[in-house]
Short mmCIF file of C-alpha atoms and ligand atoms in Angstrom, two decimals:
data_model
loop_
_atom_site.label_atom_id
_atom_site.label_comp_id
_atom_site.label_asym_id
_atom_site.label_seq_id
_atom_site.Cartn_x
_atom_site.Cartn_y
_atom_site.Cartn_z
CA MET C 1198 -23.44 -4.58 2.62
CA TYR C 1199 -22.99 -6.05 6.15
CA LEU C 1200 -21.54 -3.93 8.57
CA PHE C 1201 -19.34 -5.48 11.10
CA LYS C 1202 -17.66 -3.71 14.24
CA SER C 1203 -16.44 -6.67 15.93
CA GLU C 1204 -14.91 -10.32 15.51
CA LYS C 1205 -18.02 -11.80 17.41
CA GLN C 1206 -20.18 -10.48 14.32
CA LEU C 1207 -17.51 -11.32 11.55
CA THR C 1208 -16.47 -14.85 12.57
CA PRO C 1209 -19.86 -16.42 12.43
CA PHE C 1210 -20.53 -14.79 9.18
CA ILE C 1211 -17.12 -15.99 7.58
CA GLN C 1212 -17.65 -19.49 9.02
CA LYS C 1213 -21.19 -19.78 7.61
CA GLU C 1214 -20.17 -18.80 3.92
CA LYS C 1215 -16.81 -21.04 4.18
CA THR C 1216 -19.11 -23.80 5.11
CA ALA C 1217 -21.31 -23.18 2.09
CA GLY C 1218 -18.08 -23.32 0.02
CA LYS C 1219 -18.02 -19.58 -0.77
CA LYS C 1220 -14.43 -18.09 -1.74
CA ILE C 1221 -13.31 -15.02 0.49
CA GLY C 1222 -11.48 -12.40 -0.83
CA PHE C 1223 -9.95 -9.48 1.67
CA VAL C 1224 -9.05 -5.83 1.02
CA PRO C 1225 -7.42 -4.44 4.06
CA THR C 1226 -7.60 -0.52 4.00
CA MET C 1227 -6.97 2.52 6.26
CA GLY C 1228 -10.09 4.29 4.66
CA ALA C 1229 -10.26 7.55 2.63
CA LEU C 1230 -11.07 5.40 -0.10
CA HIS C 1231 -10.72 6.35 -3.85
CA ARG C 1232 -10.63 4.47 -7.09
CA GLY C 1233 -7.59 2.59 -6.44
CA HIS C 1234 -9.15 0.85 -3.51
CA ILE C 1235 -12.48 0.42 -5.54
CA SER C 1236 -10.36 -1.46 -8.19
CA LEU C 1237 -9.16 -3.81 -5.80
CA ILE C 1238 -12.78 -4.30 -4.49
CA GLU C 1239 -13.63 -5.04 -8.16
CA LYS C 1240 -10.95 -7.42 -8.70
CA ALA C 1241 -11.72 -9.40 -5.58
CA LYS C 1242 -15.42 -9.29 -6.56
CA ALA C 1243 -14.53 -11.03 -9.94
CA GLU C 1244 -12.64 -13.57 -8.32
CA CYS C 1245 -14.49 -14.21 -4.75
CA ALA C 1246 -18.05 -15.00 -3.84
CA ILE C 1247 -17.47 -12.79 -0.64
CA VAL C 1248 -15.45 -9.62 -0.45
CA VAL C 1249 -14.72 -8.10 3.03
CA CYS C 1250 -12.89 -4.80 3.07
CA SER C 1251 -11.52 -3.24 6.40
CA ILE C 1252 -11.37 0.15 7.35
CA PHE C 1253 -8.64 0.61 10.12
CA VAL C 1254 -6.47 3.34 10.48
CA ASN C 1255 -3.61 1.44 12.12
CA PRO C 1256 -1.92 3.42 14.83
CA THR C 1257 1.16 1.18 15.28
CA GLN C 1258 2.47 1.99 11.61
CA PHE C 1259 2.67 5.71 11.82
CA ASN C 1260 6.10 6.57 13.03
CA ASN C 1261 4.65 10.40 13.04
CA THR C 1262 1.81 11.19 15.28
CA LYS C 1263 1.18 14.33 13.38
CA ASP C 1264 0.77 11.92 10.28
CA LEU C 1265 -1.74 9.94 12.27
CA GLU C 1266 -3.85 12.87 13.27
CA LYS C 1267 -4.10 14.40 9.91
CA TYR C 1268 -4.96 11.04 8.30
CA PRO C 1269 -8.47 11.60 6.78
CA ARG C 1270 -11.33 9.58 7.97
CA PRO C 1271 -14.18 10.30 5.77
CA ILE C 1272 -16.28 7.15 6.81
CA GLU C 1273 -19.63 8.17 5.44
CA HIS C 1274 -18.13 8.56 1.93
CA ASP C 1275 -16.27 5.38 2.36
CA MET C 1276 -19.35 3.57 3.02
CA GLU C 1277 -20.92 4.90 0.01
CA MET C 1278 -18.33 3.90 -2.12
CA LEU C 1279 -18.26 0.37 -0.84
CA LEU C 1280 -22.20 0.14 -1.42
CA LYS C 1281 -21.78 1.21 -4.91
CA ALA C 1282 -18.76 -1.15 -5.51
CA ASP C 1283 -21.30 -3.68 -4.09
CA CYS C 1284 -18.86 -5.14 -1.47
CA THR C 1285 -20.05 -7.82 0.72
CA VAL C 1286 -18.95 -6.89 4.37
CA LEU C 1287 -17.29 -3.85 5.84
CA TYR C 1288 -15.16 -4.64 8.74
CA LEU C 1289 -15.01 -1.68 10.82
CA PRO C 1290 -12.88 -2.69 14.16
CA SER C 1291 -11.92 -0.38 16.85
CA THR C 1292 -8.60 -0.03 18.13
CA ASP C 1293 -9.45 -2.17 21.30
CA GLU C 1294 -10.33 -4.99 19.00
CA ILE C 1295 -7.26 -4.83 17.17
CA TYR C 1296 -5.03 -4.20 19.91
CA PRO C 1297 -6.85 -5.37 23.10
CA GLU C 1298 -6.07 -3.95 26.54
CA GLY C 1299 -4.84 -0.58 25.27
CA GLN C 1300 -1.18 -1.84 24.30
CA PRO C 1301 -0.34 -4.07 21.43
CA GLU C 1302 2.04 -6.81 22.26
CA LEU C 1303 3.82 -6.20 18.71
CA LYS C 1304 5.66 -9.24 17.23
CA ASN C 1305 8.92 -8.21 15.88
CA TYR C 1306 9.15 -9.88 12.75
CA ASP C 1307 12.70 -10.69 10.85
CA LEU C 1308 11.63 -9.03 7.67
CA GLY C 1309 15.21 -9.11 6.47
CA TYR C 1310 16.53 -6.70 3.73
CA TYR C 1311 12.98 -5.41 3.31
CA ASP C 1312 12.43 -3.76 6.52
CA LYS C 1313 16.14 -1.99 6.17
CA VAL C 1314 15.67 0.17 3.02
CA LEU C 1315 13.73 2.63 1.08
CA GLU C 1316 10.68 3.31 3.27
CA ALA C 1317 12.09 1.36 6.01
CA ALA C 1318 14.94 3.45 6.21
CA PHE C 1319 12.84 6.91 6.23
CA ARG C 1320 9.93 5.14 8.44
CA PRO C 1321 11.42 3.52 11.09
CA GLY C 1322 8.95 0.78 12.76
CA HIS C 1323 6.48 1.31 10.11
CA PHE C 1324 6.64 -2.31 8.53
CA GLN C 1325 6.34 -3.93 11.70
CA GLY C 1326 3.29 -2.10 12.51
CA VAL C 1327 2.05 -3.20 8.91
CA ALA C 1328 2.77 -6.84 9.33
CA ASN C 1329 1.52 -7.14 12.73
CA VAL C 1330 -1.69 -5.47 11.87
CA VAL C 1331 -2.14 -7.53 8.69
CA TYR C 1332 -1.66 -10.81 10.67
CA ARG C 1333 -4.05 -9.80 13.08
CA LEU C 1334 -6.74 -8.89 10.47
CA LEU C 1335 -5.67 -12.14 8.13
CA LYS C 1336 -6.32 -14.29 11.49
CA LYS C 1337 -9.80 -12.64 11.72
CA VAL C 1338 -10.97 -12.60 8.09
CA ASN C 1339 -9.15 -16.07 7.27
CA PRO C 1340 -9.44 -15.21 3.40
CA ALA C 1341 -8.38 -17.34 0.52
CA VAL C 1342 -7.15 -14.34 -1.54
CA LEU C 1343 -5.72 -11.14 -0.15
CA PHE C 1344 -5.83 -8.11 -2.60
CA LEU C 1345 -3.03 -5.50 -2.40
CA GLY C 1346 -1.96 -2.35 -4.60
CA GLN C 1347 1.09 -2.36 -6.57
CA LYS C 1348 1.25 1.52 -5.28
CA ASP C 1349 2.93 0.24 -2.06
CA TYR C 1350 5.40 -2.06 -3.73
CA GLN C 1351 7.67 -2.61 -0.57
CA GLN C 1352 4.62 -3.21 1.56
CA ILE C 1353 3.66 -6.40 -0.73
CA GLN C 1354 7.07 -7.79 0.07
CA ILE C 1355 6.95 -7.32 3.77
CA ILE C 1356 3.36 -8.74 3.71
CA ARG C 1357 4.55 -11.78 1.83
CA LYS C 1358 7.58 -12.24 3.97
CA MET C 1359 5.33 -12.01 7.11
CA MET C 1360 2.84 -14.68 5.70
CA GLU C 1361 5.98 -16.74 4.97
CA LEU C 1362 7.07 -16.37 8.46
CA GLU C 1363 3.37 -17.09 9.77
CA ASN C 1364 2.88 -20.02 7.44
CA LEU C 1365 -0.31 -18.55 6.39
CA PRO C 1366 -1.90 -20.05 3.49
CA THR C 1367 -3.72 -17.07 1.77
CA LYS C 1368 -2.99 -16.22 -1.61
CA ILE C 1369 -1.59 -12.71 -2.56
CA GLU C 1370 -2.95 -10.96 -5.79
CA VAL C 1371 -1.26 -7.51 -6.88
CA CYS C 1372 -3.67 -4.88 -8.70
CA GLU C 1373 -2.09 -2.26 -10.86
CA ILE C 1374 -1.69 1.25 -9.68
CA VAL C 1375 -4.72 3.24 -10.51
CA ARG C 1376 -3.77 6.93 -11.93
CA GLU C 1377 -5.49 10.31 -12.09
CA ALA C 1378 -5.73 11.58 -15.93
CA SER C 1379 -2.43 13.63 -15.17
CA GLY C 1380 -0.56 10.30 -13.96
CA LEU C 1381 -0.73 11.06 -10.35
CA ALA C 1382 -0.91 7.66 -8.61
CA MET C 1383 -4.14 7.71 -6.44
CA SER C 1384 -3.47 7.83 -2.71
CA SER C 1385 -5.49 8.80 0.22
CA ARG C 1386 -2.84 11.49 1.13
CA ASN C 1387 -3.84 13.40 -2.23
CA VAL C 1388 -6.49 15.05 -0.70
CA ARG C 1389 -4.12 16.75 1.27
CA LEU C 1390 -2.47 18.52 -1.74
CA SER C 1391 -3.35 22.11 -2.68
CA GLU C 1392 -4.58 22.51 -6.08
CA GLU C 1393 -1.36 23.82 -7.41
CA ALA C 1394 0.71 20.98 -5.57
CA TRP C 1395 -1.65 18.12 -6.88
CA ASN C 1396 -0.89 19.72 -10.51
CA HIS C 1397 2.81 19.79 -9.70
CA ALA C 1398 2.85 16.17 -8.50
CA ALA C 1399 2.11 15.04 -11.74
CA MET C 1400 5.94 15.29 -12.47
CA ILE C 1401 6.37 12.16 -10.14
CA SER C 1402 4.76 9.68 -12.66
CA GLN C 1403 6.17 11.60 -15.84
CA THR C 1404 9.55 11.42 -14.23
CA LEU C 1405 9.24 7.31 -13.69
CA PHE C 1406 7.68 6.97 -17.30
CA PHE C 1407 10.71 9.08 -18.52
CA LEU C 1408 13.13 6.76 -16.92
CA LYS C 1409 11.28 3.86 -18.19
CA GLU C 1410 11.15 5.12 -21.84
CA TYR C 1411 14.79 6.37 -21.76
CA ARG C 1412 16.35 3.74 -19.52
CA ASN C 1413 18.65 2.38 -22.50
CA GLN C 1414 20.09 5.84 -23.35
CA PHE C 1415 21.87 6.22 -19.98
CA SER C 1416 25.34 5.21 -19.42
CA SER C 1417 24.34 3.63 -16.07
CA ILE C 1418 21.61 2.97 -13.26
CA LYS C 1419 23.31 5.62 -11.28
CA ALA C 1420 22.98 8.28 -14.19
CA LEU C 1421 19.35 7.14 -14.61
CA ARG C 1422 18.54 7.72 -10.94
CA GLU C 1423 20.46 11.02 -10.86
CA GLU C 1424 18.29 12.39 -13.96
CA GLY C 1425 15.22 10.91 -11.85
CA ILE C 1426 16.29 13.28 -9.23
CA LYS C 1427 16.92 16.15 -11.34
CA ARG C 1428 13.52 16.15 -12.64
CA LEU C 1429 11.68 15.43 -9.31
CA LYS C 1430 13.80 18.47 -7.83
CA THR C 1431 11.89 20.91 -10.43
CA ILE C 1432 8.76 20.39 -8.34
CA PRO C 1433 8.11 23.33 -6.40
CA ASP C 1434 8.04 23.10 -2.64
CA SER C 1435 9.49 19.61 -2.65
CA ILE C 1436 12.09 17.21 -0.80
CA VAL C 1437 13.14 14.26 -2.60
CA GLU C 1438 13.58 11.22 -0.28
CA TYR C 1439 14.74 8.70 -2.69
CA VAL C 1440 14.81 7.60 -6.07
CA GLU C 1441 16.09 3.87 -6.64
CA VAL C 1442 16.04 1.34 -9.00
CA CYS C 1443 16.00 -2.02 -7.40
CA ASP C 1444 15.52 -5.88 -8.47
CA GLY C 1445 11.82 -6.23 -8.24
CA GLU C 1446 11.92 -9.20 -5.98
CA THR C 1447 14.59 -8.46 -3.64
CA LEU C 1448 14.55 -4.90 -3.66
CA ARG C 1449 18.29 -4.78 -3.64
CA PRO C 1450 19.62 -1.67 -5.88
CA THR C 1451 20.41 -3.13 -9.41
CA GLU C 1452 23.59 -2.09 -11.49
CA ILE C 1453 21.72 -3.33 -14.78
CA ILE C 1454 18.44 -4.05 -16.14
CA ILE C 1455 17.98 -7.50 -17.64
CA GLU C 1456 14.96 -8.22 -19.74
CA GLY C 1457 12.81 -10.62 -18.13
CA LYS C 1458 13.78 -10.00 -14.74
CA PRO C 1459 11.87 -7.25 -13.10
CA ALA C 1460 13.41 -3.88 -12.21
CA VAL C 1461 11.19 -1.33 -10.33
CA ALA C 1462 11.96 2.25 -10.17
CA LEU C 1463 10.64 3.60 -6.71
CA VAL C 1464 9.95 7.27 -5.50
CA ALA C 1465 9.23 8.92 -2.25
CA ILE C 1466 8.87 12.83 -2.39
CA TRP C 1467 7.51 15.52 -0.14
CA VAL C 1468 5.40 17.82 -2.20
CA ASP C 1469 4.04 20.78 -0.27
CA GLY C 1470 4.39 19.13 3.05
CA VAL C 1471 2.69 15.74 1.61
CA ARG C 1472 4.68 12.68 1.54
CA LEU C 1473 4.22 10.71 -1.72
CA ILE C 1474 5.15 7.39 -3.00
CA ASP C 1475 5.03 5.92 -6.54
CA ASN C 1476 6.78 3.36 -8.63
CA LEU C 1477 7.35 1.72 -12.01
CA ILE C 1478 8.40 -1.50 -13.59
CA LEU C 1479 10.90 -0.57 -15.99
CA ASN C 1480 11.07 -3.64 -18.00
CA ASP C 1481 7.64 -4.98 -18.55
O1 LIG I 2911 -1.91 -0.04 2.69
C1 LIG I 2911 -2.68 0.19 3.59
O2 LIG I 2911 -3.61 1.02 3.50
C2 LIG I 2911 -2.17 -0.32 5.21
O3 LIG I 2911 -0.61 -0.24 5.20
C3 LIG I 2911 -2.65 -1.62 5.39
C4 LIG I 2911 -2.33 -2.84 4.46
C5 LIG I 2911 -4.30 -1.52 5.44
C6 LIG I 2911 -2.44 -2.06 6.78
O4 LIG I 2911 -2.60 -1.14 7.75
#
C-alpha cells in the first residue's frame, strides 16, 4: 500500500494510473476504521483497479469542539486494516493541505432542504463542512467512483447535491450498513460506548426493524414514529433526538408509504453521552 501525505505525491500517481487506463475508486473516511469501512474498500476493490482511501478528521464538520477532540484517531490500527484489505493508497493529508493558510475559505453551498432537516437541524454547519471537504478531496483524488455508506443516509444526498452543483463527473455507489451481531450499526463512535451502553444500543436497530416489519399495522406514520420513540426511550441514559419516516430521495416527511417508492426511517439518539445514528429502508 502506498502512503501519501501530500497532493504532490498523490497527483502524479493518480495521473500515471489513469493514463494506464486504470479505474480509480475512492473511499473518504475520518479513520477509526471498522468493518463498515472495510466493506467499502472491498466493494471498491471489486470494481476498480486502484482504491484510494483517505483518512482526514475534518474540523469543519464538527459543530462541537469536544466531539472533535474526542474523535478516535487509531492511525496504526487503521493502517493495518487497510493493508489487510489490500487497499492501494492511503491518502493522509494534513489540515494545512486541505485548508491552506490556517483557515478555510468555505464555500456556502445551496444544499436546499437537505441542509435544513434531521442531522442538519441538530448539527448546524455540519453538512457545509462535509460538502466542502468532500469537494476538496474529490478534486485531489479525481476518482471514477466514490463509495459511500448508507449509514450516513443524509450525507449521501448532501454529497450528491454538492457534486451536481459543482458538475463533478464522479459516480456515487452506496454500500449497505454493516451491523454487529446484535444489529448495532457499525460506527467509529461505538468505541466510546461502555459495554453496558453498547448492549443497550442494540435497541436502535431492533426498533428500526420492528417499524419495518409492523409498519402496516399502524393507523398512520405519526403512530409508527411514536412507537419508535417509545421503544427508543426505554434505552437507559438516552436522549432521542429524532425518529422520522421520510421519502428516501427528497427526505421530506412522508404521510404514506407507497410500495416501489423508498421510504426511510431515520434515527438519532444519544446513548450514555454518545450520539448515534441509524436508518432503514422500510419498503424494500
Ligand atoms: O462520513 C465520513 O466519515 C465523513 O463525513 C467524510 C465523508 C469522510 C467527510 O469528512
